[in-house]
Amino acid sequence: MSSDQTTRITARARVFGVLAAAGPTSRAELARRTALAPSTVSAVIAELHADRLVVELPGDGSPRAPGAMGRPPVLVALDRAAGVALGLDFGKRHLRVAVADLAHAVLAERHEQLDADLPAAEAIALATRLVGEVLDETGARSAEIAGVGMGLPGPVHRPSGELGDSTILPGWVGVRAADAMSAALGHPVEVENDASLGALSEWMWGAGKGADDMAYLKLATGIGAGLIVRGRPYGGSGGTAGEIGHTIIDPAGPVCRCGNRGCLETLAGSAAILGSLDGDFEELPAVIASARDGHAASRRAIGDAGATIGRAVATLCNLLNPQRVVVGGDLAAAGELLLAPLAESLRRGAVRSAADDVRVLPGALGDRAEVLGAVALVLRRGAGLLPRAGRG
Ligand SMILES: [Zn+2]
């Protein structure tokens, strides 16, 4: 292969990679992000266009300079023919599946509420059925799947991909989730902790957009955090970073499933909130609804949970000094009833400068954050999604 050909293939991969990771992008931005000459970018786009891998979308709304020559700005996006990205999110009480094109448009979604913990094999069978449904709905063939991302609650250990024993899904402990899901779908699967996926999607498309340093809190049955540090997702050396739910708040508190006492999750997770209300409610959404209706005990239970979570988040802010803390998970539906005491306790507990730098915001993507993060995990692989030249 000549060096010219190599250069051209590299340029093609770079342009494709930026389009997959960033979504619809102007030519000028493509040149900036790929560090390629504008003429090279134009040549590569023409080539990708000829292969039916890109389309041009109407202008991005940015005003043209007075007297500007040439065509108005248009955005370049990967075409549906370039493939689809699949996202899966497994929770304790839900399973979500989403399929998106490589231009970041979600094409179809499925959501199943689960009555009880499913063993891994049953959950995988259900996910496989839902994947079949979303592919049917969008008219996509399995061969068009460019990648699959999958979220699980709990730390996913590298490099084995096994779920650690502090997960809230006992049926998955020791299961090599990526391998098992991959065997069912016939495609490679990338597994990530669900809070890390929530961080990724809120950072790419939601309340964390534009922040280089942020933390996402997933407040639900379990409590976890996903971290973006200096513009990159941060999982730590082995994938365990962000286990804020096991911050010890009260050394004499209740025993946690991790084996310690008084972890944040034992004091402010959904079981603790339900427990503090003497069995008046079976599920968190009912507590939130009654709090919104003014039920004093429900408001108190949610407010206390927010204040307790804020203490742990203060420590997180002291350590990482994020610009934003984005709050997601089932409990986030309580809105200001949760966020106000959380932010107040954060401000009291963090050093002044860390507290001044951070804004506490509700997530913008709601309970879809994790499944969309699984899609984002695929899209961020960028150039790795490039179909072989001449396909289709
Ligand atoms: Zn614990």
mmCIF file of C-alpha atoms and ligand atoms in Angstrom:
data_model
loop_
_atom_site.group_PDB
_atom_site.id
_atom_site.type_symbol
_atom_site.label_atom_id
_atom_site.label_comp_id
_atom_site.label_asym_id
_atom_site.label_seq_id
_atom_site.Cartn_x
_atom_site.Cartn_y
_atom_site.Cartn_z
ATOM 1 C CA MET A 1 0.000 0.000 0.000
ATOM 2 C CA SER A 2 1.404 3.423 -0.939
ATOM 3 C CA SER A 3 1.866 6.053 1.716
ATOM 4 C CA ASP A 4 -0.713 8.193 -0.122
ATOM 5 C CA GLN A 5 -3.280 5.439 0.272
ATOM 6 C CA THR A 6 -2.391 5.018 3.940
ATOM 7 C CA THR A 7 -2.776 8.769 4.504
ATOM 8 C CA ARG A 8 -6.132 8.734 2.763
ATOM 9 C CA ILE A 9 -7.407 5.785 4.795
ATOM 10 C CA THR A 10 -6.245 7.454 8.010
ATOM 11 C CA ALA A 11 -7.966 10.699 7.030
ATOM 12 C CA ARG A 12 -11.168 8.787 6.256
ATOM 13 C CA ALA A 13 -11.062 7.030 9.624
ATOM 14 C CA ARG A 14 -10.467 10.308 11.436
ATOM 15 C CA VAL A 15 -13.391 12.077 9.776
ATOM 16 C CA PHE A 16 -15.660 9.080 10.336
ATOM 17 C CA GLY A 17 -14.504 8.834 13.954
ATOM 18 C CA VAL A 18 -15.288 12.478 14.725
ATOM 19 C CA LEU A 19 -18.712 12.182 13.072
ATOM 20 C CA ALA A 20 -19.559 9.073 15.099
ATOM 21 C CA ALA A 21 -18.359 10.555 18.390
ATOM 22 C CA ALA A 22 -19.690 14.093 17.943
ATOM 23 C CA GLY A 23 -22.789 13.651 15.781
ATOM 24 C CA PRO A 24 -23.665 16.142 13.031
ATOM 25 C CA THR A 25 -20.682 18.480 12.562
ATOM 26 C CA SER A 26 -19.821 21.398 10.279
ATOM 27 C CA ARG A 27 -16.926 21.058 7.814
ATOM 28 C CA ALA A 28 -14.974 23.734 9.653
ATOM 29 C CA GLU A 29 -15.381 21.894 12.960
ATOM 30 C CA LEU A 30 -14.387 18.618 11.285
ATOM 31 C CA ALA A 31 -11.185 20.224 10.022
ATOM 32 C CA ARG A 32 -10.469 21.564 13.508
ATOM 33 C CA ARG A 33 -11.175 18.297 15.316
ATOM 34 C CA THR A 34 -9.312 16.054 12.849
ATOM 35 C CA ALA A 35 -6.437 18.526 12.359
ATOM 36 C CA LEU A 36 -6.774 17.871 8.615
ATOM 37 C CA ALA A 37 -6.659 20.546 5.903
ATOM 38 C CA PRO A 38 -10.161 21.751 4.866
ATOM 39 C CA SER A 39 -9.457 20.493 1.321
ATOM 40 C CA THR A 40 -8.648 17.005 2.679
ATOM 41 C CA VAL A 41 -11.836 17.043 4.773
ATOM 42 C CA SER A 42 -13.870 17.967 1.676
ATOM 43 C CA ALA A 43 -12.240 15.190 -0.360
ATOM 44 C CA VAL A 44 -12.927 12.611 2.361
ATOM 45 C CA ILE A 45 -16.550 13.746 2.708
ATOM 46 C CA ALA A 46 -17.018 13.414 -1.061
ATOM 47 C CA GLU A 47 -15.617 9.884 -0.833
ATOM 48 C CA LEU A 48 -17.838 8.941 2.135
ATOM 49 C CA HIS A 49 -20.788 10.493 0.306
ATOM 50 C CA ALA A 50 -20.081 8.342 -2.752
ATOM 51 C CA ASP A 51 -20.111 5.295 -0.460
ATOM 52 C CA ARG A 52 -23.483 6.503 0.914
ATOM 53 C CA LEU A 53 -22.046 6.775 4.435
ATOM 54 C CA VAL A 54 -22.703 10.494 5.025
ATOM 55 C CA VAL A 55 -25.507 12.948 4.387
ATOM 56 C CA GLU A 56 -25.658 16.734 4.600
ATOM 57 C CA LEU A 57 -28.191 18.272 6.956
ATOM 58 C CA PRO A 58 -29.717 21.760 6.836
ATOM 59 C CA GLY A 59 -27.648 24.576 8.356
ATOM 60 C CA ASP A 60 -26.875 24.726 12.048
ATOM 61 C CA GLY A 61 -28.504 28.119 12.462
ATOM 62 C CA SER A 62 -25.252 29.972 12.956
ATOM 63 C CA PRO A 63 -25.475 33.401 11.286
ATOM 64 C CA ARG A 64 -23.468 33.982 8.136
ATOM 65 C CA ALA A 65 -21.081 36.879 8.083
ATOM 66 C CA PRO A 66 -22.440 39.789 6.019
ATOM 67 C CA GLY A 67 -21.412 39.389 2.410
ATOM 68 C CA ALA A 68 -20.127 35.831 3.024
ATOM 69 C CA MET A 69 -19.547 33.930 -0.171
ATOM 70 C CA GLY A 70 -20.415 30.349 -0.917
ATOM 71 C CA ARG A 71 -23.015 28.028 0.473
ATOM 72 C CA PRO A 72 -24.617 28.497 3.884
ATOM 73 C CA PRO A 73 -23.147 26.265 6.599
ATOM 74 C CA VAL A 74 -24.405 22.712 6.519
ATOM 75 C CA LEU A 75 -23.774 19.889 8.913
ATOM 76 C CA VAL A 76 -22.292 16.596 7.819
ATOM 77 C CA ALA A 77 -23.722 13.490 9.506
ATOM 78 C CA LEU A 78 -23.265 9.764 9.173
ATOM 79 C CA ASP A 79 -26.030 8.171 7.164
ATOM 80 C CA ARG A 80 -28.292 5.454 8.471
ATOM 81 C CA ALA A 81 -26.491 3.102 6.018
ATOM 82 C CA ALA A 82 -23.304 3.522 8.093
ATOM 83 C CA GLY A 83 -24.867 1.302 10.750
ATOM 84 C CA VAL A 84 -26.707 1.486 14.065
ATOM 85 C CA ALA A 85 -25.580 1.569 17.686
ATOM 86 C CA LEU A 86 -27.361 -0.549 20.260
ATOM 87 C CA GLY A 87 -27.650 0.315 23.950
ATOM 88 C CA LEU A 88 -28.828 -1.971 26.785
ATOM 89 C CA ASP A 89 -29.436 -0.980 30.404
ATOM 90 C CA PHE A 90 -30.054 -3.666 33.038
ATOM 91 C CA GLY A 91 -31.430 -2.519 36.388
ATOM 92 C CA LYS A 92 -32.853 -4.223 39.428
ATOM 93 C CA ARG A 93 -36.408 -3.508 38.302
ATOM 94 C CA HIS A 94 -36.073 -2.590 34.648
ATOM 95 C CA LEU A 95 -34.545 -3.417 31.322
ATOM 96 C CA ARG A 96 -34.141 -0.802 28.616
ATOM 97 C CA VAL A 97 -33.021 -1.132 25.026
ATOM 98 C CA ALA A 98 -32.363 1.675 22.535
ATOM 99 C CA VAL A 99 -31.144 1.733 18.959
ATOM 100 C CA ALA A 100 -29.687 4.881 17.385
ATOM 101 C CA ASP A 101 -28.089 5.732 14.083
ATOM 102 C CA LEU A 102 -24.504 6.940 14.008
ATOM 103 C CA ALA A 103 -25.757 10.535 13.608
ATOM 104 C CA HIS A 104 -26.966 10.273 17.236
ATOM 105 C CA ALA A 105 -30.692 10.030 16.445
ATOM 106 C CA VAL A 106 -32.538 7.496 18.612
ATOM 107 C CA LEU A 107 -34.631 5.331 16.266
ATOM 108 C CA ALA A 108 -36.512 3.054 18.688
ATOM 109 C CA GLU A 109 -36.608 2.186 22.384
ATOM 110 C CA ARG A 110 -38.116 -0.481 24.642
ATOM 111 C CA HIS A 111 -38.639 -0.421 28.395
ATOM 112 C CA GLU A 112 -39.714 -3.420 30.504
ATOM 113 C CA GLN A 113 -40.568 -3.116 34.176
ATOM 114 C CA LEU A 114 -39.414 -6.215 36.073
ATOM 115 C CA ASP A 115 -41.171 -7.656 39.118
ATOM 116 C CA ALA A 116 -38.120 -9.259 40.641
ATOM 117 C CA ASP A 117 -34.420 -9.900 40.152
ATOM 118 C CA LEU A 118 -33.873 -11.978 37.060
ATOM 119 C CA PRO A 119 -31.027 -14.462 36.840
ATOM 120 C CA ALA A 120 -28.510 -13.259 34.235
ATOM 121 C CA ALA A 121 -29.560 -15.863 31.656
ATOM 122 C CA GLU A 122 -33.225 -14.781 31.780
ATOM 123 C CA ALA A 123 -32.367 -11.105 31.628
ATOM 124 C CA ILE A 124 -30.159 -11.748 28.602
ATOM 125 C CA ALA A 125 -32.939 -13.707 26.878
ATOM 126 C CA LEU A 126 -35.386 -10.859 27.481
ATOM 127 C CA ALA A 127 -32.856 -8.295 26.213
ATOM 128 C CA THR A 128 -32.295 -10.357 23.076
ATOM 129 C CA ARG A 129 -36.048 -10.357 22.393
ATOM 130 C CA LEU A 130 -36.262 -6.579 22.878
ATOM 131 C CA VAL A 131 -33.278 -6.058 20.569
ATOM 132 C CA GLY A 132 -35.132 -8.060 17.910
ATOM 133 C CA GLU A 133 -38.157 -5.786 18.382
ATOM 134 C CA VAL A 134 -36.257 -2.483 18.044
ATOM 135 C CA LEU A 135 -34.373 -3.763 15.003
ATOM 136 C CA ASP A 136 -37.670 -4.826 13.397
ATOM 137 C CA GLU A 137 -39.219 -1.460 14.173
ATOM 138 C CA THR A 138 -36.376 0.422 12.498
ATOM 139 C CA GLY A 139 -35.967 -2.020 9.621
ATOM 140 C CA ALA A 140 -32.330 -2.611 10.579
ATOM 141 C CA ARG A 141 -30.675 -5.983 10.045
ATOM 142 C CA SER A 142 -28.439 -7.551 12.675
ATOM 143 C CA ALA A 143 -25.512 -7.169 10.249
ATOM 144 C CA GLU A 144 -25.941 -3.380 10.447
ATOM 145 C CA ILE A 145 -25.184 -3.276 14.192
ATOM 146 C CA ALA A 146 -21.962 -1.268 14.465
ATOM 147 C CA GLY A 147 -21.597 -1.884 18.180
ATOM 148 C CA VAL A 148 -23.381 -2.780 21.408
ATOM 149 C CA GLY A 149 -23.015 -1.029 24.760
ATOM 150 C CA MET A 150 -24.419 -2.468 27.983
ATOM 151 C CA GLY A 151 -24.926 -0.990 31.436
ATOM 152 C CA LEU A 152 -25.063 -2.873 34.738
ATOM 153 C CA PRO A 153 -25.403 -1.536 38.277
ATOM 154 C CA GLY A 154 -22.204 -2.141 40.231
ATOM 155 C CA PRO A 155 -18.518 -2.016 39.445
ATOM 156 C CA VAL A 156 -17.461 -3.908 36.331
ATOM 157 C CA HIS A 157 -13.975 -5.237 36.985
ATOM 158 C CA ARG A 158 -11.345 -4.959 34.293
ATOM 159 C CA PRO A 159 -10.120 -6.830 32.421
ATOM 160 C CA SER A 160 -12.376 -9.805 33.225
ATOM 161 C CA GLY A 161 -15.628 -7.860 32.709
ATOM 162 C CA GLU A 162 -17.145 -9.633 35.731
ATOM 163 C CA LEU A 163 -19.573 -7.789 37.933
ATOM 164 C CA GLY A 164 -18.251 -7.256 41.460
ATOM 165 C CA ASP A 165 -20.075 -8.623 44.479
ATOM 166 C CA SER A 166 -21.246 -5.178 45.616
ATOM 167 C CA THR A 167 -23.748 -5.149 42.749
ATOM 168 C CA ILE A 168 -27.437 -5.020 43.525
ATOM 169 C CA LEU A 169 -28.026 -7.810 40.988
ATOM 170 C CA PRO A 170 -27.158 -11.026 42.830
ATOM 171 C CA GLY A 171 -28.025 -13.093 39.755
ATOM 172 C CA TRP A 172 -25.081 -11.534 37.895
ATOM 173 C CA VAL A 173 -22.195 -11.901 40.360
ATOM 174 C CA GLY A 174 -19.261 -13.627 38.679
ATOM 175 C CA VAL A 175 -21.010 -13.638 35.283
ATOM 176 C CA ARG A 176 -18.872 -12.420 32.398
ATOM 177 C CA ALA A 177 -21.666 -10.171 31.218
ATOM 178 C CA ALA A 178 -20.107 -8.972 27.965
ATOM 179 C CA ASP A 179 -19.265 -12.495 26.823
ATOM 180 C CA ALA A 180 -22.711 -13.832 27.717
ATOM 181 C CA MET A 181 -24.598 -10.982 26.018
ATOM 182 C CA SER A 182 -22.279 -11.149 23.023
ATOM 183 C CA ALA A 183 -22.943 -14.876 22.598
ATOM 184 C CA ALA A 184 -26.704 -14.168 22.563
ATOM 185 C CA LEU A 185 -26.516 -11.300 20.042
ATOM 186 C CA GLY A 186 -23.672 -12.494 17.835
ATOM 187 C CA HIS A 187 -21.917 -9.120 18.203
ATOM 188 C CA PRO A 188 -19.153 -7.905 20.498
ATOM 189 C CA VAL A 189 -20.575 -6.143 23.578
ATOM 190 C CA GLU A 190 -18.904 -3.522 25.752
ATOM 191 C CA VAL A 191 -20.028 -3.443 29.409
ATOM 192 C CA GLU A 192 -19.856 -0.446 31.702
ATOM 193 C CA ASN A 193 -21.157 0.553 35.123
ATOM 194 C CA ASP A 194 -24.575 2.200 34.744
ATOM 195 C CA ALA A 195 -23.718 5.397 36.633
ATOM 196 C CA SER A 196 -20.696 5.855 34.376
ATOM 197 C CA LEU A 197 -23.045 5.554 31.392
ATOM 198 C CA GLY A 198 -25.412 8.126 32.898
ATOM 199 C CA ALA A 199 -22.424 10.461 33.257
ATOM 200 C CA LEU A 200 -21.467 9.877 29.634
ATOM 201 C CA SER A 201 -24.903 10.643 28.151
ATOM 202 C CA GLU A 202 -25.591 13.660 30.385
ATOM 203 C CA TRP A 203 -22.140 14.978 29.462
ATOM 204 C CA MET A 204 -22.580 14.411 25.722
ATOM 205 C CA TRP A 205 -26.233 15.456 25.369
ATOM 206 C CA GLY A 206 -27.704 16.591 28.679
ATOM 207 C CA ALA A 207 -27.087 18.699 31.792
ATOM 208 C CA GLY A 208 -23.320 18.125 31.744
ATOM 209 C CA LYS A 209 -22.782 19.320 28.189
ATOM 210 C CA GLY A 210 -19.764 21.621 27.906
ATOM 211 C CA ALA A 211 -18.354 20.790 31.378
ATOM 212 C CA ASP A 212 -14.841 19.336 31.496
ATOM 213 C CA ASP A 213 -15.232 18.094 35.048
ATOM 214 C CA MET A 214 -18.494 16.700 36.313
ATOM 215 C CA ALA A 215 -20.004 14.000 38.445
ATOM 216 C CA TYR A 216 -23.275 12.248 37.738
ATOM 217 C CA LEU A 217 -25.176 10.743 40.672
ATOM 218 C CA LYS A 218 -27.426 7.783 40.102
ATOM 219 C CA LEU A 219 -29.789 7.717 43.069
ATOM 220 C CA ALA A 220 -31.998 4.645 43.006
ATOM 221 C CA THR A 221 -31.986 1.226 44.684
ATOM 222 C CA GLY A 222 -28.225 1.699 44.820
ATOM 223 C CA ILE A 223 -26.260 4.939 44.870
ATOM 224 C CA GLY A 224 -23.430 5.373 42.399
ATOM 225 C CA ALA A 225 -21.498 8.131 40.699
ATOM 226 C CA GLY A 226 -20.055 8.445 37.207
ATOM 227 C CA LEU A 227 -17.138 10.790 36.717
ATOM 228 C CA ILE A 228 -15.905 12.959 33.854
ATOM 229 C CA VAL A 229 -12.430 14.281 34.598
ATOM 230 C CA ARG A 230 -10.686 16.767 32.290
ATOM 231 C CA GLY A 231 -13.074 16.006 29.459
ATOM 232 C CA ARG A 232 -12.814 12.222 29.673
ATOM 233 C CA PRO A 233 -14.834 9.517 31.433
ATOM 234 C CA TYR A 234 -12.883 8.319 34.466
ATOM 235 C CA GLY A 235 -13.266 4.752 35.732
ATOM 236 C CA GLY A 236 -10.127 4.449 37.868
ATOM 237 C CA SER A 237 -7.440 1.799 37.558
ATOM 238 C CA GLY A 238 -9.808 -1.154 37.696
ATOM 239 C CA GLY A 239 -13.264 0.229 36.930
ATOM 240 C CA THR A 240 -14.428 0.860 40.494
ATOM 241 C CA ALA A 241 -14.168 4.683 40.633
ATOM 242 C CA GLY A 242 -17.389 6.423 41.643
ATOM 243 C CA GLU A 243 -18.664 3.949 44.262
ATOM 244 C CA ILE A 244 -19.883 6.866 46.356
ATOM 245 C CA GLY A 245 -22.738 4.731 47.741
ATOM 246 C CA HIS A 246 -20.186 2.957 49.930
ATOM 247 C CA THR A 247 -18.828 6.110 51.526
ATOM 248 C CA ILE A 248 -19.039 5.443 55.260
ATOM 249 C CA ILE A 249 -21.289 8.073 56.833
ATOM 250 C CA ASP A 250 -22.044 6.424 60.185
ATOM 251 C CA PRO A 251 -19.560 3.771 61.419
ATOM 252 C CA ALA A 252 -22.216 2.516 63.856
ATOM 253 C CA GLY A 253 -24.932 2.430 61.184
ATOM 254 C CA PRO A 254 -26.645 -0.546 59.558
ATOM 255 C CA VAL A 255 -24.587 -3.288 57.894
ATOM 256 C CA CYS A 256 -24.318 -2.759 54.135
ATOM 257 C CA ARG A 257 -24.345 -5.449 51.456
ATOM 258 C CA CYS A 258 -20.654 -4.570 50.865
ATOM 259 C CA GLY A 259 -19.858 -5.755 54.406
ATOM 260 C CA ASN A 260 -19.172 -2.359 55.966
ATOM 261 C CA ARG A 261 -21.420 -0.395 58.282
ATOM 262 C CA GLY A 262 -23.237 2.863 57.732
ATOM 263 C CA CYS A 263 -22.516 3.303 54.014
ATOM 264 C CA LEU A 264 -24.359 6.170 52.297
ATOM 265 C CA GLU A 265 -26.573 3.652 50.520
ATOM 266 C CA THR A 266 -27.787 2.107 53.790
ATOM 267 C CA LEU A 267 -28.860 5.600 54.946
ATOM 268 C CA ALA A 268 -30.141 7.235 51.741
ATOM 269 C CA GLY A 269 -30.821 4.465 49.199
ATOM 270 C CA SER A 270 -34.412 3.719 48.284
ATOM 271 C CA ALA A 271 -34.654 0.862 50.845
ATOM 272 C CA ALA A 272 -33.619 3.276 53.608
ATOM 273 C CA ILE A 273 -36.167 5.872 52.503
ATOM 274 C CA LEU A 274 -38.952 3.280 52.348
ATOM 275 C CA GLY A 275 -37.828 1.829 55.688
ATOM 276 C CA SER A 276 -37.939 5.224 57.384
ATOM 277 C CA LEU A 277 -41.613 5.505 56.440
ATOM 278 C CA ASP A 278 -42.670 2.386 58.385
ATOM 279 C CA GLY A 279 -43.831 0.422 55.366
ATOM 280 C CA ASP A 280 -46.416 3.022 54.337
ATOM 281 C CA PHE A 281 -45.058 2.805 50.779
ATOM 282 C CA GLU A 282 -43.781 -0.082 48.675
ATOM 283 C CA GLU A 283 -41.989 1.835 45.943
ATOM 284 C CA LEU A 284 -40.019 5.062 45.708
ATOM 285 C CA PRO A 285 -42.271 6.708 43.072
ATOM 286 C CA ALA A 286 -45.186 6.536 45.537
ATOM 287 C CA VAL A 287 -43.108 8.293 48.202
ATOM 288 C CA ILE A 288 -42.155 11.000 45.704
ATOM 289 C CA ALA A 289 -45.777 11.467 44.621
ATOM 290 C CA SER A 290 -46.952 11.819 48.222
ATOM 291 C CA ALA A 291 -44.122 14.264 49.001
ATOM 292 C CA ARG A 292 -45.178 16.377 46.037
ATOM 293 C CA ASP A 293 -48.713 16.304 47.463
ATOM 294 C CA GLY A 294 -47.346 17.765 50.692
ATOM 295 C CA HIS A 295 -47.174 14.623 52.870
ATOM 296 C CA ALA A 296 -44.862 15.799 55.667
ATOM 297 C CA ALA A 297 -43.171 12.487 56.487
ATOM 298 C CA SER A 298 -42.424 11.748 52.830
ATOM 299 C CA ARG A 299 -40.970 15.214 52.357
ATOM 300 C CA ARG A 300 -38.842 14.740 55.435
ATOM 301 C CA ALA A 301 -37.565 11.320 54.324
ATOM 302 C CA ILE A 302 -36.564 12.676 50.897
ATOM 303 C CA GLY A 303 -35.039 15.832 52.350
ATOM 304 C CA ASP A 304 -33.005 13.855 54.892
ATOM 305 C CA ALA A 305 -31.765 11.537 52.149
ATOM 306 C CA GLY A 306 -30.742 14.587 50.089
ATOM 307 C CA ALA A 307 -28.841 16.079 53.037
ATOM 308 C CA THR A 308 -27.048 12.796 53.741
ATOM 309 C CA ILE A 309 -26.110 12.365 50.070
ATOM 310 C CA GLY A 310 -24.861 15.972 50.071
ATOM 311 C CA ARG A 311 -22.333 15.130 52.803
ATOM 312 C CA ALA A 312 -20.756 12.434 50.637
ATOM 313 C CA VAL A 313 -20.916 14.680 47.566
ATOM 314 C CA ALA A 314 -19.086 17.403 49.530
ATOM 315 C CA THR A 315 -16.157 15.012 49.907
ATOM 316 C CA LEU A 316 -16.342 14.190 46.213
ATOM 317 C CA CYS A 317 -16.219 17.932 45.439
ATOM 318 C CA ASN A 318 -13.232 18.406 47.743
ATOM 319 C CA LEU A 319 -11.395 15.627 45.898
ATOM 320 C CA LEU A 320 -12.326 16.355 42.274
ATOM 321 C CA ASN A 321 -13.528 19.986 42.232
ATOM 322 C CA PRO A 322 -16.168 19.402 39.520
ATOM 323 C CA GLN A 323 -18.030 22.220 37.731
ATOM 324 C CA ARG A 324 -21.306 20.339 37.852
ATOM 325 C CA VAL A 325 -22.996 17.599 39.834
ATOM 326 C CA VAL A 326 -25.830 16.177 37.738
ATOM 327 C CA VAL A 327 -28.455 14.250 39.681
ATOM 328 C CA GLY A 328 -30.232 11.300 38.063
ATOM 329 C CA GLY A 329 -31.818 7.998 39.029
ATOM 330 C CA ASP A 330 -35.343 7.298 40.336
ATOM 331 C CA LEU A 331 -34.946 9.590 43.348
ATOM 332 C CA ALA A 332 -34.121 12.581 41.106
ATOM 333 C CA ALA A 333 -37.828 12.730 40.182
ATOM 334 C CA ALA A 334 -38.335 14.392 43.610
ATOM 335 C CA GLY A 335 -36.798 17.565 42.124
ATOM 336 C CA GLU A 336 -36.108 20.443 44.523
ATOM 337 C CA LEU A 337 -37.415 18.444 47.499
ATOM 338 C CA LEU A 338 -34.210 16.438 47.069
ATOM 339 C CA LEU A 339 -31.843 18.874 45.341
ATOM 340 C CA ALA A 340 -32.215 21.822 47.719
ATOM 341 C CA PRO A 341 -31.173 19.910 50.889
ATOM 342 C CA LEU A 342 -28.498 18.061 48.889
ATOM 343 C CA ALA A 343 -26.961 21.315 47.628
ATOM 344 C CA GLU A 344 -27.265 22.954 51.056
ATOM 345 C CA SER A 345 -25.464 20.091 52.802
ATOM 346 C CA LEU A 346 -22.833 20.010 50.032
ATOM 347 C CA ARG A 347 -22.147 23.718 50.620
ATOM 348 C CA ARG A 348 -21.807 23.217 54.344
ATOM 349 C CA GLY A 349 -19.544 20.179 53.974
ATOM 350 C CA ALA A 350 -17.219 21.153 51.140
ATOM 351 C CA VAL A 351 -14.337 23.606 51.297
ATOM 352 C CA ARG A 352 -15.484 27.034 50.201
ATOM 353 C CA SER A 353 -13.762 27.150 46.799
ATOM 354 C CA ALA A 354 -14.987 23.664 45.794
ATOM 355 C CA ALA A 355 -18.536 24.608 46.856
ATOM 356 C CA ASP A 356 -18.348 27.896 44.920
ATOM 357 C CA ASP A 357 -17.220 26.145 41.729
ATOM 358 C CA VAL A 358 -19.971 23.534 41.563
ATOM 359 C CA ARG A 359 -23.560 23.708 40.360
ATOM 360 C CA VAL A 360 -26.028 20.985 41.321
ATOM 361 C CA LEU A 361 -28.438 20.275 38.475
ATOM 362 C CA PRO A 362 -31.147 17.734 37.724
ATOM 363 C CA GLY A 363 -30.326 15.351 34.883
ATOM 364 C CA ALA A 364 -31.854 16.286 31.526
ATOM 365 C CA LEU A 365 -32.327 12.748 30.224
ATOM 366 C CA GLY A 366 -34.342 11.271 33.094
ATOM 367 C CA ASP A 367 -34.513 7.499 33.384
ATOM 368 C CA ARG A 368 -33.189 7.103 29.825
ATOM 369 C CA ALA A 369 -29.741 8.447 30.794
ATOM 370 C CA GLU A 370 -28.173 5.026 31.327
ATOM 371 C CA VAL A 371 -29.440 3.370 28.130
ATOM 372 C CA LEU A 372 -28.463 6.434 26.093
ATOM 373 C CA GLY A 373 -25.056 6.253 27.740
ATOM 374 C CA ALA A 374 -24.762 2.673 26.483
ATOM 375 C CA VAL A 375 -25.432 4.018 22.965
ATOM 376 C CA ALA A 376 -22.872 6.790 23.579
ATOM 377 C CA LEU A 377 -20.293 4.206 24.643
ATOM 378 C CA VAL A 378 -20.554 2.722 21.142
ATOM 379 C CA LEU A 379 -20.496 6.076 19.328
ATOM 380 C CA ARG A 380 -17.372 7.181 21.169
ATOM 381 C CA ARG A 381 -15.449 4.306 19.619
ATOM 382 C CA GLY A 382 -15.567 6.506 16.505
ATOM 383 C CA ALA A 383 -13.195 5.312 13.817
ATOM 384 C CA GLY A 384 -13.563 1.743 15.094
ATOM 385 C CA LEU A 385 -17.113 1.753 13.692
ATOM 386 C CA LEU A 386 -16.026 2.558 10.122
ATOM 387 C CA PRO A 387 -17.462 -0.068 7.778
ATOM 388 C CA ARG A 388 -14.965 -1.629 5.395
ATOM 389 C CA ALA A 389 -14.735 0.344 2.133
ATOM 390 C CA GLY A 390 -17.039 -0.985 -0.533
ATOM 391 C CA ARG A 391 -19.520 -2.638 1.850
ATOM 392 C CA GLY A 392 -23.169 -2.277 0.879
HETATM 393 ZN ZN ZN B 1 -21.475 -0.426 51.485
#
